[in-house]
Amino acid sequence: YKKDGKLTQALEALKQGLDVCVQFNESENISITQLNICAILSQMGDHKAAASYANKAAFQCQEDILKLSIKQGQEPCSSKIVHNLNEKTSMLGIALYNMGVQEEFIGNLNLAIDWYKKACSAIEDDPEADITLKETFYNALHQATSKILDTRNKLWDKRAETFYKPKK
């Protein structure tokens, strides 16, 4: 549906899929479905709802990471568990990044910066994290921080002009 531009139908299909995942406790698919719902809602312009789904995905990823970490303690040599842990860590970073994107759309630039920092932190030490993903997170953080600094500098310039305005 999404490829055909039928966002409402895509959203409904994803929500039905999410319900099935929850019903059958398919936790490994819940967070990715929530992220897909976030993307559709963002495309539809509903950034508050999109942020809510990104937040849900982040919590689900954290829960999945905790479960996998416990499993890893029980099976330390399992390469599948290590791979799944790395995958969930990247997904957590994506969810946190998406929180930042949605907050930026909403106009909460300071909050967006906080989410971007968390996204960068989430995948910073992940050796399997895609370098492009890391660059995307750090670039978003840099750009949002630059916007804040530009705004502050403009405010200071206006104050300086008013305060130090030469008398005629």
mmCIF file of C-alpha atoms in Angstrom:
data_model
loop_
_atom_site.group_PDB
_atom_site.id
_atom_site.type_symbol
_atom_site.label_atom_id
_atom_site.label_comp_id
_atom_site.label_asym_id
_atom_site.label_seq_id
_atom_site.Cartn_x
_atom_site.Cartn_y
_atom_site.Cartn_z
ATOM 1 C CA TYR A 1 0.000 0.000 0.000
ATOM 2 C CA LYS A 2 2.767 2.436 0.915
ATOM 3 C CA LYS A 3 4.466 2.113 -2.479
ATOM 4 C CA ASP A 4 1.143 2.918 -4.156
ATOM 5 C CA GLY A 5 0.708 6.011 -1.978
ATOM 6 C CA LYS A 6 -2.192 4.474 -0.063
ATOM 7 C CA LEU A 7 -0.995 5.581 3.339
ATOM 8 C CA THR A 8 -4.279 5.097 5.174
ATOM 9 C CA GLN A 9 -4.523 1.491 3.989
ATOM 10 C CA ALA A 10 -0.858 0.914 4.798
ATOM 11 C CA LEU A 11 -1.423 2.277 8.298
ATOM 12 C CA GLU A 12 -4.436 0.025 8.866
ATOM 13 C CA ALA A 13 -2.556 -3.043 7.598
ATOM 14 C CA LEU A 14 0.376 -2.277 9.885
ATOM 15 C CA LYS A 15 -1.895 -1.763 12.884
ATOM 16 C CA GLN A 16 -3.561 -5.120 12.159
ATOM 17 C CA GLY A 17 -0.126 -6.704 11.860
ATOM 18 C CA LEU A 18 0.875 -5.140 15.181
ATOM 19 C CA ASP A 19 -2.227 -6.577 16.815
ATOM 20 C CA VAL A 20 -1.276 -10.044 15.543
ATOM 21 C CA CYS A 21 2.297 -9.643 16.794
ATOM 22 C CA VAL A 22 1.052 -8.643 20.236
ATOM 23 C CA GLN A 23 -1.568 -11.404 20.309
ATOM 24 C CA PHE A 24 1.004 -14.094 19.530
ATOM 25 C CA ASN A 25 3.787 -12.422 21.551
ATOM 26 C CA GLU A 26 6.042 -12.000 18.512
ATOM 27 C CA SER A 27 8.209 -9.459 20.318
ATOM 28 C CA GLU A 28 10.939 -9.485 17.665
ATOM 29 C CA ASN A 29 8.452 -8.078 15.134
ATOM 30 C CA ILE A 30 6.631 -5.599 17.366
ATOM 31 C CA SER A 31 9.271 -2.850 17.351
ATOM 32 C CA ILE A 32 9.856 -2.931 13.586
ATOM 33 C CA THR A 33 6.108 -2.751 12.994
ATOM 34 C CA GLN A 34 5.861 0.199 15.392
ATOM 35 C CA LEU A 35 8.673 1.944 13.505
ATOM 36 C CA ASN A 36 6.866 1.373 10.207
ATOM 37 C CA ILE A 37 3.685 2.838 11.709
ATOM 38 C CA CYS A 38 5.764 5.807 12.881
ATOM 39 C CA ALA A 39 7.047 6.349 9.340
ATOM 40 C CA ILE A 40 3.553 6.249 7.819
ATOM 41 C CA LEU A 41 2.117 8.621 10.428
ATOM 42 C CA SER A 42 5.028 11.006 9.835
ATOM 43 C CA GLN A 43 4.359 10.953 6.085
ATOM 44 C CA MET A 44 0.716 11.707 6.863
ATOM 45 C CA GLY A 45 1.822 14.723 8.942
ATOM 46 C CA ASP A 46 0.694 13.324 12.301
ATOM 47 C CA HIS A 47 4.018 13.850 14.071
ATOM 48 C CA LYS A 48 2.678 13.543 17.623
ATOM 49 C CA ALA A 49 1.225 10.103 16.901
ATOM 50 C CA ALA A 50 4.405 9.180 15.007
ATOM 51 C CA ALA A 51 6.492 10.174 18.044
ATOM 52 C CA SER A 52 4.273 8.011 20.213
ATOM 53 C CA TYR A 53 4.934 4.950 18.036
ATOM 54 C CA ALA A 54 8.664 5.677 17.923
ATOM 55 C CA ASN A 55 8.593 5.861 21.719
ATOM 56 C CA LYS A 56 6.745 2.531 21.916
ATOM 57 C CA ALA A 57 9.304 0.994 19.560
ATOM 58 C CA ALA A 58 12.167 2.275 21.719
ATOM 59 C CA PHE A 59 10.645 0.721 24.839
ATOM 60 C CA GLN A 60 10.039 -2.558 23.002
ATOM 61 C CA CYS A 61 13.640 -2.597 21.773
ATOM 62 C CA GLN A 62 14.905 -2.021 25.304
ATOM 63 C CA GLU A 63 12.754 -4.884 26.548
ATOM 64 C CA ASP A 64 14.010 -7.130 23.739
ATOM 65 C CA ILE A 65 17.638 -6.153 24.458
ATOM 66 C CA LEU A 66 17.158 -7.023 28.119
ATOM 67 C CA LYS A 67 15.688 -10.441 27.239
ATOM 68 C CA LEU A 68 18.488 -11.128 24.761
ATOM 69 C CA SER A 69 21.124 -10.067 27.303
ATOM 70 C CA ILE A 70 19.708 -12.555 29.789
ATOM 71 C CA LYS A 71 19.758 -15.251 27.083
ATOM 72 C CA GLN A 72 23.339 -14.323 26.225
ATOM 73 C CA GLY A 73 24.293 -14.923 29.849
ATOM 74 C CA GLN A 74 22.804 -18.391 29.536
ATOM 75 C CA GLU A 75 24.295 -19.109 26.090
ATOM 76 C CA PRO A 76 27.450 -16.949 25.837
ATOM 77 C CA CYS A 77 28.715 -18.496 22.595
ATOM 78 C CA SER A 78 25.538 -18.078 20.567
ATOM 79 C CA SER A 79 26.350 -15.976 17.495
ATOM 80 C CA LYS A 80 22.621 -15.709 16.739
ATOM 81 C CA ILE A 81 21.975 -14.006 20.082
ATOM 82 C CA VAL A 82 24.887 -11.611 19.522
ATOM 83 C CA HIS A 83 23.575 -10.799 16.040
ATOM 84 C CA ASN A 84 20.039 -10.238 17.378
ATOM 85 C CA LEU A 85 21.403 -8.023 20.162
ATOM 86 C CA ASN A 86 23.295 -5.883 17.658
ATOM 87 C CA GLU A 87 20.227 -5.711 15.415
ATOM 88 C CA LYS A 88 17.993 -4.610 18.306
ATOM 89 C CA THR A 89 20.580 -2.055 19.398
ATOM 90 C CA SER A 90 20.545 -0.507 15.922
ATOM 91 C CA MET A 91 16.753 -0.577 15.939
ATOM 92 C CA LEU A 92 16.749 1.178 19.320
ATOM 93 C CA GLY A 93 18.986 3.873 17.827
ATOM 94 C CA ILE A 94 16.582 4.254 14.898
ATOM 95 C CA ALA A 95 13.605 4.559 17.246
ATOM 96 C CA LEU A 96 15.380 7.234 19.311
ATOM 97 C CA TYR A 97 16.436 9.069 16.140
ATOM 98 C CA ASN A 98 12.821 8.964 14.916
ATOM 99 C CA MET A 99 11.738 10.488 18.231
ATOM 100 C CA GLY A 100 14.133 13.331 17.496
ATOM 101 C CA VAL A 101 12.840 13.779 13.958
ATOM 102 C CA GLN A 102 9.235 13.938 15.146
ATOM 103 C CA GLU A 103 10.057 16.393 17.929
ATOM 104 C CA GLU A 104 11.867 18.562 15.398
ATOM 105 C CA PHE A 105 8.748 18.549 13.181
ATOM 106 C CA ILE A 106 6.615 19.459 16.198
ATOM 107 C CA GLY A 107 8.981 22.352 16.954
ATOM 108 C CA ASN A 108 10.662 21.018 20.094
ATOM 109 C CA LEU A 109 14.257 21.464 18.971
ATOM 110 C CA ASN A 110 15.810 21.045 22.429
ATOM 111 C CA LEU A 111 13.935 17.788 22.934
ATOM 112 C CA ALA A 112 14.932 16.652 19.443
ATOM 113 C CA ILE A 113 18.589 17.223 20.342
ATOM 114 C CA ASP A 114 18.174 15.091 23.464
ATOM 115 C CA TRP A 115 16.726 12.232 21.385
ATOM 116 C CA TYR A 116 19.477 12.563 18.762
ATOM 117 C CA LYS A 117 22.104 12.345 21.521
ATOM 118 C CA LYS A 118 20.449 9.190 22.845
ATOM 119 C CA ALA A 119 20.350 7.699 19.341
ATOM 120 C CA CYS A 120 24.067 8.377 18.886
ATOM 121 C CA SER A 121 24.814 6.911 22.289
ATOM 122 C CA ALA A 122 22.731 3.789 21.618
ATOM 123 C CA ILE A 123 24.806 2.680 18.640
ATOM 124 C CA GLU A 124 28.136 4.310 19.459
ATOM 125 C CA ASP A 125 29.802 1.122 20.691
ATOM 126 C CA ASP A 126 27.983 -1.294 18.369
ATOM 127 C CA PRO A 127 30.647 -2.729 16.047
ATOM 128 C CA GLU A 128 27.988 -3.974 13.613
ATOM 129 C CA ALA A 129 26.100 -0.674 13.405
ATOM 130 C CA ASP A 130 25.974 0.655 9.870
ATOM 131 C CA ILE A 131 28.369 3.580 9.398
ATOM 132 C CA THR A 132 25.754 5.420 7.318
ATOM 133 C CA LEU A 133 23.314 5.082 10.198
ATOM 134 C CA LYS A 134 25.852 6.533 12.608
ATOM 135 C CA GLU A 135 26.557 9.411 10.229
ATOM 136 C CA THR A 136 22.827 10.115 9.875
ATOM 137 C CA PHE A 137 22.391 10.300 13.650
ATOM 138 C CA TYR A 138 25.443 12.522 14.190
ATOM 139 C CA ASN A 139 24.504 14.798 11.262
ATOM 140 C CA ALA A 140 20.980 15.260 12.653
ATOM 141 C CA LEU A 141 22.444 16.122 16.058
ATOM 142 C CA HIS A 142 24.892 18.582 14.502
ATOM 143 C CA GLN A 143 22.242 20.272 12.353
ATOM 144 C CA ALA A 144 19.753 20.601 15.214
ATOM 145 C CA THR A 145 22.457 21.983 17.500
ATOM 146 C CA SER A 146 23.484 24.454 14.783
ATOM 147 C CA LYS A 147 19.878 25.646 14.465
ATOM 148 C CA ILE A 148 19.734 26.317 18.197
ATOM 149 C CA LEU A 149 23.039 28.209 18.120
ATOM 150 C CA ASP A 150 21.978 30.253 15.075
ATOM 151 C CA THR A 151 18.734 31.216 16.813
ATOM 152 C CA ARG A 152 20.564 32.188 20.004
ATOM 153 C CA ASN A 153 23.116 34.229 18.064
ATOM 154 C CA LYS A 154 20.349 36.089 16.227
ATOM 155 C CA LEU A 155 18.642 36.867 19.527
ATOM 156 C CA TRP A 156 21.896 38.157 20.987
ATOM 157 C CA ASP A 157 22.521 40.269 17.884
ATOM 158 C CA LYS A 158 19.061 41.858 18.213
ATOM 159 C CA ARG A 159 19.623 42.549 21.897
ATOM 160 C CA ALA A 160 23.039 44.012 21.168
ATOM 161 C CA GLU A 161 21.594 46.271 18.448
ATOM 162 C CA THR A 162 18.939 47.542 20.825
ATOM 163 C CA PHE A 163 21.278 48.004 23.762
ATOM 164 C CA TYR A 164 24.272 49.419 21.915
ATOM 165 C CA LYS A 165 22.375 51.368 19.302
ATOM 166 C CA PRO A 166 24.322 54.601 18.677
ATOM 167 C CA LYS A 167 22.452 57.780 19.551
ATOM 168 C CA LYS A 168 21.811 60.199 16.728
#
